Amino acid sequence: KQEVTQIPAALSVPEGENLVLNCSFTDSAIYNLQWFRQDPGKGLTSLLLIQSSQREQTSGRLNASLDKSSGRSTLYIAASQPGDSATYLCALNTGNQFYFGTGTSLTVIP
Amino acid sequence: NAGVTQTPKFRILKIGQSMTLQCTQDMNHNYMYWYRQDPGMGLKLIYYSVGAGITDKGEVPNGYNVSRSTTEDFPLRLELAAPSQTSVYFCASTPSPSGSTDTQYFGPGTRLTVL
C-alpha cells in the first residue's frame, strides 16, 4: 500500500523567501505525481504534474522535482508572496487510484 | 464549463439518518472519485468509477454506497450516518487516470457533520 508523507506539516516564512516543501512515498510504481493547492474551505487546484519519466516541471515561480528511486518529490516556491498562503498536497497516481499526502500548511507573512 | 459541482455545500445529520451527496461533471470524463478529508489529514479515497455502470471500492468504503448510471453523475450515499463520518467530502473527475498528463478536477466539497 502506498504511503505518502509530507514534511513539514506547517511552515511560516517572511515574504520574499524561497522555500521547499517535501513529499515522500513508499512505492515508486506510479504514473505521475501532482502537487495541489488547497485554500481554506475550498477544493483542490492542480499546480504541477510530473510524469513518471520526468525529473521536474516548472510553472512560473513553482518548480517540482521527482526522484522515484529515492521516493521523493519537492516543490520549490521562489520569492514567496502572501497570496501563496495555503495548504499544499502531493498526490501519487498509481493507475486507478490517487494517494494523497497529509499536506503542508504554508503561511507567508507580509 | 461548470467543471465539477457538488451539492449540498453543508449538511448536519443526526446519527442514523441517511443522505445522498450529489456530484456532477460536465467535462465528459470517464473517471470519477469520492474522497473524504478529515481535519489535518490528506484525502482518503472512498469509491471510484471508471465509467457509467462501473464502480469500485477505494481505501475507506465502509458505510458508503455509490452508483454511476450516467457519465455526468456520481452520487455518494450514506445509509446510517455515524459521527465517524463527519468530514469534508470531495468529488473529482479525470479523463483517464493513467494518462500521464491528466490531472484531477475537484469540486468545492461538502462539509458534513453527524451529531
PDB file of C-alpha atoms in Angstrom:
ATOM      1  CA  LYS A   1       0.000   0.000   0.000  1.00  0.00           C
ATOM      2  CA  GLN A   2       1.279   3.409  -0.947  1.00  0.00           C
ATOM      3  CA  GLU A   3       2.170   5.657   1.982  1.00  0.00           C
ATOM      4  CA  VAL A   4       2.669   9.362   1.300  1.00  0.00           C
ATOM      5  CA  THR A   5       4.277  11.685   3.843  1.00  0.00           C
ATOM      6  CA  GLN A   6       4.695  15.439   3.721  1.00  0.00           C
ATOM      7  CA  ILE A   7       7.161  17.351   5.855  1.00  0.00           C
ATOM      8  CA  PRO A   8       6.863  19.846   7.404  1.00  0.00           C
ATOM      9  CA  ALA A   9       3.196  19.816   8.412  1.00  0.00           C
ATOM     10  CA  ALA A  10       3.260  23.597   8.770  1.00  0.00           C
ATOM     11  CA  LEU A  11       5.620  26.324   7.657  1.00  0.00           C
ATOM     12  CA  SER A  12       5.692  30.054   8.259  1.00  0.00           C
ATOM     13  CA  VAL A  13       8.056  32.285   6.262  1.00  0.00           C
ATOM     14  CA  PRO A  14       8.509  36.014   5.637  1.00  0.00           C
ATOM     15  CA  GLU A  15       7.503  37.374   2.261  1.00  0.00           C
ATOM     16  CA  GLY A  16      10.176  37.078  -0.422  1.00  0.00           C
ATOM     17  CA  GLU A  17      11.797  33.966   0.952  1.00  0.00           C
ATOM     18  CA  ASN A  18      12.418  30.890  -1.197  1.00  0.00           C
ATOM     19  CA  LEU A  19      11.097  27.651   0.285  1.00  0.00           C
ATOM     20  CA  VAL A  20      10.941  23.911  -0.288  1.00  0.00           C
ATOM     21  CA  LEU A  21       8.112  21.530   0.535  1.00  0.00           C
ATOM     22  CA  ASN A  22       8.793  17.814   0.727  1.00  0.00           C
ATOM     23  CA  CYS A  23       6.807  14.735  -0.249  1.00  0.00           C
ATOM     24  CA  SER A  24       7.997  11.164   0.246  1.00  0.00           C
ATOM     25  CA  PHE A  25       6.354   7.937  -0.888  1.00  0.00           C
ATOM     26  CA  THR A  26       6.956   4.226  -0.411  1.00  0.00           C
ATOM     27  CA  ASP A  27       6.089   2.687  -3.802  1.00  0.00           C
ATOM     28  CA  SER A  28       7.814   4.003  -6.924  1.00  0.00           C
ATOM     29  CA  ALA A  29       5.342   2.293  -9.303  1.00  0.00           C
ATOM     30  CA  ILE A  30       3.500   5.482 -10.216  1.00  0.00           C
ATOM     31  CA  TYR A  31       2.162   7.057 -13.396  1.00  0.00           C
ATOM     32  CA  ASN A  32       2.636  10.598 -12.223  1.00  0.00           C
ATOM     33  CA  LEU A  33       2.865  12.835  -9.185  1.00  0.00           C
ATOM     34  CA  GLN A  34       0.895  16.022  -8.731  1.00  0.00           C
ATOM     35  CA  TRP A  35       1.127  18.985  -6.439  1.00  0.00           C
ATOM     36  CA  PHE A  36      -2.150  20.626  -5.448  1.00  0.00           C
ATOM     37  CA  ARG A  37      -3.027  23.802  -3.624  1.00  0.00           C
ATOM     38  CA  GLN A  38      -5.984  23.953  -1.224  1.00  0.00           C
ATOM     39  CA  ASP A  39      -7.331  27.211   0.137  1.00  0.00           C
ATOM     40  CA  PRO A  40      -9.401  27.140   3.355  1.00  0.00           C
ATOM     41  CA  GLY A  41     -12.898  25.830   2.719  1.00  0.00           C
ATOM     42  CA  LYS A  42     -12.165  25.202  -0.951  1.00  0.00           C
ATOM     43  CA  GLY A  43     -11.447  22.305  -3.244  1.00  0.00           C
ATOM     44  CA  LEU A  44      -8.057  21.397  -4.670  1.00  0.00           C
ATOM     45  CA  THR A  45      -6.380  23.138  -7.577  1.00  0.00           C
ATOM     46  CA  SER A  46      -3.680  21.389  -9.568  1.00  0.00           C
ATOM     47  CA  LEU A  47      -0.348  23.244  -9.656  1.00  0.00           C
ATOM     48  CA  LEU A  48       2.089  20.916 -11.350  1.00  0.00           C
ATOM     49  CA  LEU A  49       2.053  17.378 -12.719  1.00  0.00           C
ATOM     50  CA  ILE A  50       5.259  15.410 -13.178  1.00  0.00           C
ATOM     51  CA  GLN A  51       5.092  12.348 -15.367  1.00  0.00           C
ATOM     52  CA  SER A  52       6.792   9.186 -14.165  1.00  0.00           C
ATOM     53  CA  SER A  53       9.520   9.576 -16.791  1.00  0.00           C
ATOM     54  CA  GLN A  54      10.245  13.225 -15.944  1.00  0.00           C
ATOM     55  CA  ARG A  55      12.544  14.713 -13.345  1.00  0.00           C
ATOM     56  CA  GLU A  56      10.980  18.130 -12.924  1.00  0.00           C
ATOM     57  CA  GLN A  57       8.311  20.578 -14.037  1.00  0.00           C
ATOM     58  CA  THR A  58       8.188  24.330 -13.786  1.00  0.00           C
ATOM     59  CA  SER A  59       5.352  26.834 -13.781  1.00  0.00           C
ATOM     60  CA  GLY A  60       6.161  30.447 -13.006  1.00  0.00           C
ATOM     61  CA  ARG A  61       7.672  30.641  -9.523  1.00  0.00           C
ATOM     62  CA  LEU A  62       6.996  26.961  -8.872  1.00  0.00           C
ATOM     63  CA  ASN A  63       9.342  24.087  -9.601  1.00  0.00           C
ATOM     64  CA  ALA A  64       8.582  20.470  -8.742  1.00  0.00           C
ATOM     65  CA  SER A  65      11.081  17.634  -8.866  1.00  0.00           C
ATOM     66  CA  LEU A  66      10.640  13.880  -8.789  1.00  0.00           C
ATOM     67  CA  ASP A  67      13.151  11.217  -7.777  1.00  0.00           C
ATOM     68  CA  LYS A  68      11.405   7.866  -7.983  1.00  0.00           C
ATOM     69  CA  SER A  69      14.435   5.872  -6.900  1.00  0.00           C
ATOM     70  CA  SER A  70      14.512   7.619  -3.528  1.00  0.00           C
ATOM     71  CA  GLY A  71      10.735   8.032  -3.277  1.00  0.00           C
ATOM     72  CA  ARG A  72      10.864  11.806  -3.026  1.00  0.00           C
ATOM     73  CA  SER A  73       9.401  14.899  -4.604  1.00  0.00           C
ATOM     74  CA  THR A  74       9.977  18.537  -3.736  1.00  0.00           C
ATOM     75  CA  LEU A  75       8.017  21.685  -4.515  1.00  0.00           C
ATOM     76  CA  TYR A  76      10.165  24.776  -4.673  1.00  0.00           C
ATOM     77  CA  ILE A  77       8.458  28.148  -4.379  1.00  0.00           C
ATOM     78  CA  ALA A  78      10.581  31.160  -5.303  1.00  0.00           C
ATOM     79  CA  ALA A  79      10.108  34.649  -3.907  1.00  0.00           C
ATOM     80  CA  SER A  80       7.100  33.705  -1.774  1.00  0.00           C
ATOM     81  CA  GLN A  81       4.104  36.051  -1.562  1.00  0.00           C
ATOM     82  CA  PRO A  82       1.253  36.338   0.965  1.00  0.00           C
ATOM     83  CA  GLY A  83      -1.063  35.003  -1.752  1.00  0.00           C
ATOM     84  CA  ASP A  84       0.877  31.729  -1.651  1.00  0.00           C
ATOM     85  CA  SER A  85      -0.546  31.037   1.807  1.00  0.00           C
ATOM     86  CA  ALA A  86      -2.486  27.779   1.520  1.00  0.00           C
ATOM     87  CA  THR A  87      -2.146  24.064   2.128  1.00  0.00           C
ATOM     88  CA  TYR A  88      -0.077  22.170  -0.422  1.00  0.00           C
ATOM     89  CA  LEU A  89      -0.721  18.496  -1.053  1.00  0.00           C
ATOM     90  CA  CYS A  90       1.116  15.981  -3.175  1.00  0.00           C
ATOM     91  CA  ALA A  91      -0.723  13.079  -4.788  1.00  0.00           C
ATOM     92  CA  LEU A  92       0.533   9.938  -6.473  1.00  0.00           C
ATOM     93  CA  ASN A  93      -1.303   8.383  -9.393  1.00  0.00           C
ATOM     94  CA  THR A  94      -0.883   4.604  -9.320  1.00  0.00           C
ATOM     95  CA  GLY A  95      -3.367   3.848 -12.102  1.00  0.00           C
ATOM     96  CA  ASN A  96      -6.968   3.816 -10.964  1.00  0.00           C
ATOM     97  CA  GLN A  97      -6.214   5.369  -7.607  1.00  0.00           C
ATOM     98  CA  PHE A  98      -4.629   8.511  -6.258  1.00  0.00           C
ATOM     99  CA  TYR A  99      -2.860   8.618  -2.896  1.00  0.00           C
ATOM    100  CA  PHE A 100      -2.589  11.950  -1.120  1.00  0.00           C
ATOM    101  CA  GLY A 101      -0.175  13.231   1.470  1.00  0.00           C
ATOM    102  CA  THR A 102      -1.389  14.983   4.608  1.00  0.00           C
ATOM    103  CA  GLY A 103      -0.312  18.379   3.305  1.00  0.00           C
ATOM    104  CA  THR A 104       1.910  21.264   4.345  1.00  0.00           C
ATOM    105  CA  SER A 105       0.164  24.377   5.612  1.00  0.00           C
ATOM    106  CA  LEU A 106       2.110  27.416   4.383  1.00  0.00           C
ATOM    107  CA  THR A 107       1.803  30.924   5.788  1.00  0.00           C
ATOM    108  CA  VAL A 108       3.686  33.745   4.101  1.00  0.00           C
ATOM    109  CA  ILE A 109       3.974  36.755   6.400  1.00  0.00           C
ATOM    110  CA  PRO A 110       3.883  40.202   4.743  1.00  0.00           C
TER     111      PRO A 110
ATOM    112  CA  ASN B   1     -17.935  24.572 -18.404  1.00  0.00           C
ATOM    113  CA  ALA B   2     -19.045  24.422 -14.778  1.00  0.00           C
ATOM    114  CA  GLY B   3     -16.465  21.680 -14.105  1.00  0.00           C
ATOM    115  CA  VAL B   4     -17.282  19.526 -11.074  1.00  0.00           C
ATOM    116  CA  THR B   5     -20.222  20.625  -8.970  1.00  0.00           C
ATOM    117  CA  GLN B   6     -21.276  19.255  -5.599  1.00  0.00           C
ATOM    118  CA  THR B   7     -24.421  19.691  -3.550  1.00  0.00           C
ATOM    119  CA  PRO B   8     -25.110  20.447  -0.789  1.00  0.00           C
ATOM    120  CA  LYS B   9     -22.255  22.629   0.468  1.00  0.00           C
ATOM    121  CA  PHE B  10     -23.068  21.981   4.121  1.00  0.00           C
ATOM    122  CA  ARG B  11     -25.229  19.452   5.939  1.00  0.00           C
ATOM    123  CA  ILE B  12     -25.884  18.407   9.512  1.00  0.00           C
ATOM    124  CA  LEU B  13     -27.245  14.913  10.063  1.00  0.00           C
ATOM    125  CA  LYS B  14     -28.431  13.068  13.127  1.00  0.00           C
ATOM    126  CA  ILE B  15     -26.996   9.639  13.902  1.00  0.00           C
ATOM    127  CA  GLY B  16     -28.789   7.002  11.872  1.00  0.00           C
ATOM    128  CA  GLN B  17     -30.125   9.345   9.208  1.00  0.00           C
ATOM    129  CA  SER B  18     -29.322   8.828   5.557  1.00  0.00           C
ATOM    130  CA  MET B  19     -28.459  11.215   2.762  1.00  0.00           C
ATOM    131  CA  THR B  20     -27.056  11.435  -0.731  1.00  0.00           C
ATOM    132  CA  LEU B  21     -24.212  13.720  -1.719  1.00  0.00           C
ATOM    133  CA  GLN B  22     -24.545  14.792  -5.325  1.00  0.00           C
ATOM    134  CA  CYS B  23     -21.680  15.191  -7.797  1.00  0.00           C
ATOM    135  CA  THR B  24     -21.923  16.220 -11.431  1.00  0.00           C
ATOM    136  CA  GLN B  25     -19.255  16.935 -14.032  1.00  0.00           C
ATOM    137  CA  ASP B  26     -19.759  18.401 -17.486  1.00  0.00           C
ATOM    138  CA  MET B  27     -16.357  17.552 -18.972  1.00  0.00           C
ATOM    139  CA  ASN B  28     -17.337  14.086 -20.240  1.00  0.00           C
ATOM    140  CA  HIS B  29     -14.726  12.473 -18.018  1.00  0.00           C
ATOM    141  CA  ASN B  30     -14.837   8.718 -17.642  1.00  0.00           C
ATOM    142  CA  TYR B  31     -13.244   8.524 -14.203  1.00  0.00           C
ATOM    143  CA  MET B  32     -14.864   9.922 -11.087  1.00  0.00           C
ATOM    144  CA  TYR B  33     -13.857   9.734  -7.442  1.00  0.00           C
ATOM    145  CA  TRP B  34     -15.176  10.372  -3.951  1.00  0.00           C
ATOM    146  CA  TYR B  35     -12.749  11.361  -1.210  1.00  0.00           C
ATOM    147  CA  ARG B  36     -13.112  12.337   2.399  1.00  0.00           C
ATOM    148  CA  GLN B  37     -10.788  14.721   4.182  1.00  0.00           C
ATOM    149  CA  ASP B  38     -10.626  14.721   7.954  1.00  0.00           C
ATOM    150  CA  PRO B  39      -9.137  17.708   9.809  1.00  0.00           C
ATOM    151  CA  GLY B  40      -5.373  17.930   9.358  1.00  0.00           C
ATOM    152  CA  MET B  41      -5.328  14.882   7.135  1.00  0.00           C
ATOM    153  CA  GLY B  42      -4.909  14.148   3.480  1.00  0.00           C
ATOM    154  CA  LEU B  43      -7.647  12.859   1.239  1.00  0.00           C
ATOM    155  CA  LYS B  44      -8.749   9.249   1.511  1.00  0.00           C
ATOM    156  CA  LEU B  45     -10.426   7.544  -1.443  1.00  0.00           C
ATOM    157  CA  ILE B  46     -13.909   6.182  -0.693  1.00  0.00           C
ATOM    158  CA  TYR B  47     -15.125   4.915  -4.072  1.00  0.00           C
ATOM    159  CA  TYR B  48     -14.264   5.466  -7.683  1.00  0.00           C
ATOM    160  CA  SER B  49     -15.829   4.789 -11.065  1.00  0.00           C
ATOM    161  CA  VAL B  50     -14.171   4.111 -14.400  1.00  0.00           C
ATOM    162  CA  GLY B  51     -17.317   4.720 -16.413  1.00  0.00           C
ATOM    163  CA  ALA B  52     -21.092   4.515 -16.349  1.00  0.00           C
ATOM    164  CA  GLY B  53     -22.219   1.315 -14.640  1.00  0.00           C
ATOM    165  CA  ILE B  54     -18.775   0.518 -13.162  1.00  0.00           C
ATOM    166  CA  THR B  55     -17.740   1.331  -9.613  1.00  0.00           C
ATOM    167  CA  ASP B  56     -15.104   0.048  -7.220  1.00  0.00           C
ATOM    168  CA  LYS B  57     -14.056   0.476  -3.608  1.00  0.00           C
ATOM    169  CA  GLY B  58     -11.257   2.711  -2.523  1.00  0.00           C
ATOM    170  CA  GLU B  59      -9.373   2.829   0.742  1.00  0.00           C
ATOM    171  CA  VAL B  60     -12.287   3.652   3.116  1.00  0.00           C
ATOM    172  CA  PRO B  61     -15.598   2.406   1.601  1.00  0.00           C
ATOM    173  CA  ASN B  62     -17.373   1.168   4.753  1.00  0.00           C
ATOM    174  CA  GLY B  63     -20.629   2.994   5.451  1.00  0.00           C
ATOM    175  CA  TYR B  64     -20.972   4.353   1.924  1.00  0.00           C
ATOM    176  CA  ASN B  65     -22.507   3.335  -1.378  1.00  0.00           C
ATOM    177  CA  VAL B  66     -22.255   4.749  -4.884  1.00  0.00           C
ATOM    178  CA  SER B  67     -23.867   4.378  -8.270  1.00  0.00           C
ATOM    179  CA  ARG B  68     -22.956   5.606 -11.740  1.00  0.00           C
ATOM    180  CA  SER B  69     -25.891   5.488 -14.119  1.00  0.00           C
ATOM    181  CA  THR B  70     -24.604   8.286 -16.368  1.00  0.00           C
ATOM    182  CA  THR B  71     -21.214   9.685 -17.308  1.00  0.00           C
ATOM    183  CA  GLU B  72     -22.059  13.009 -15.652  1.00  0.00           C
ATOM    184  CA  ASP B  73     -23.344  11.950 -12.227  1.00  0.00           C
ATOM    185  CA  PHE B  74     -21.715  10.053  -9.369  1.00  0.00           C
ATOM    186  CA  PRO B  75     -23.799  10.278  -6.161  1.00  0.00           C
ATOM    187  CA  LEU B  76     -22.482   9.082  -2.792  1.00  0.00           C
ATOM    188  CA  ARG B  77     -24.974   7.559  -0.378  1.00  0.00           C
ATOM    189  CA  LEU B  78     -24.670   7.399   3.412  1.00  0.00           C
ATOM    190  CA  GLU B  79     -27.225   4.920   4.734  1.00  0.00           C
ATOM    191  CA  LEU B  80     -26.832   5.108   8.527  1.00  0.00           C
ATOM    192  CA  ALA B  81     -24.882   8.200   9.426  1.00  0.00           C
ATOM    193  CA  ALA B  82     -22.339   7.876  12.236  1.00  0.00           C
ATOM    194  CA  PRO B  83     -20.206  10.545  13.975  1.00  0.00           C
ATOM    195  CA  SER B  84     -17.117   8.978  12.375  1.00  0.00           C
ATOM    196  CA  GLN B  85     -18.459  10.144   9.008  1.00  0.00           C
ATOM    197  CA  THR B  86     -18.136  13.785   9.995  1.00  0.00           C
ATOM    198  CA  SER B  87     -15.772  15.078   7.348  1.00  0.00           C
ATOM    199  CA  VAL B  88     -15.405  17.137   4.196  1.00  0.00           C
ATOM    200  CA  TYR B  89     -16.278  15.178   1.087  1.00  0.00           C
ATOM    201  CA  PHE B  90     -14.737  15.934  -2.286  1.00  0.00           C
ATOM    202  CA  CYS B  91     -15.744  14.657  -5.682  1.00  0.00           C
ATOM    203  CA  ALA B  92     -13.220  14.650  -8.521  1.00  0.00           C
ATOM    204  CA  SER B  93     -13.016  13.590 -12.137  1.00  0.00           C
ATOM    205  CA  THR B  94     -10.345  12.944 -14.737  1.00  0.00           C
ATOM    206  CA  PRO B  95     -10.383  11.852 -18.393  1.00  0.00           C
ATOM    207  CA  SER B  96      -8.126   8.884 -17.766  1.00  0.00           C
ATOM    208  CA  PRO B  97      -6.008   8.417 -14.638  1.00  0.00           C
ATOM    209  CA  SER B  98      -3.217   6.502 -16.267  1.00  0.00           C
ATOM    210  CA  GLY B  99      -2.845   9.148 -18.939  1.00  0.00           C
ATOM    211  CA  SER B 100       0.420  10.710 -17.930  1.00  0.00           C
ATOM    212  CA  THR B 101      -0.726  14.306 -18.289  1.00  0.00           C
ATOM    213  CA  ASP B 102      -4.268  14.031 -16.963  1.00  0.00           C
ATOM    214  CA  THR B 103      -4.975  15.937 -13.792  1.00  0.00           C
ATOM    215  CA  GLN B 104      -7.897  15.517 -11.444  1.00  0.00           C
ATOM    216  CA  TYR B 105     -10.519  18.237 -11.282  1.00  0.00           C
ATOM    217  CA  PHE B 106     -12.105  18.750  -7.889  1.00  0.00           C
ATOM    218  CA  GLY B 107     -15.457  20.011  -6.757  1.00  0.00           C
ATOM    219  CA  PRO B 108     -15.723  22.576  -3.926  1.00  0.00           C
ATOM    220  CA  GLY B 109     -16.589  19.973  -1.308  1.00  0.00           C
ATOM    221  CA  THR B 110     -19.479  19.116   1.025  1.00  0.00           C
ATOM    222  CA  ARG B 111     -18.958  19.695   4.739  1.00  0.00           C
ATOM    223  CA  LEU B 112     -20.907  17.059   6.657  1.00  0.00           C
ATOM    224  CA  THR B 113     -21.424  16.950  10.403  1.00  0.00           C
ATOM    225  CA  VAL B 114     -23.088  13.978  12.111  1.00  0.00           C
ATOM    226  CA  LEU B 115     -24.381  14.628  15.616  1.00  0.00           C
TER     227      LEU B 115
END
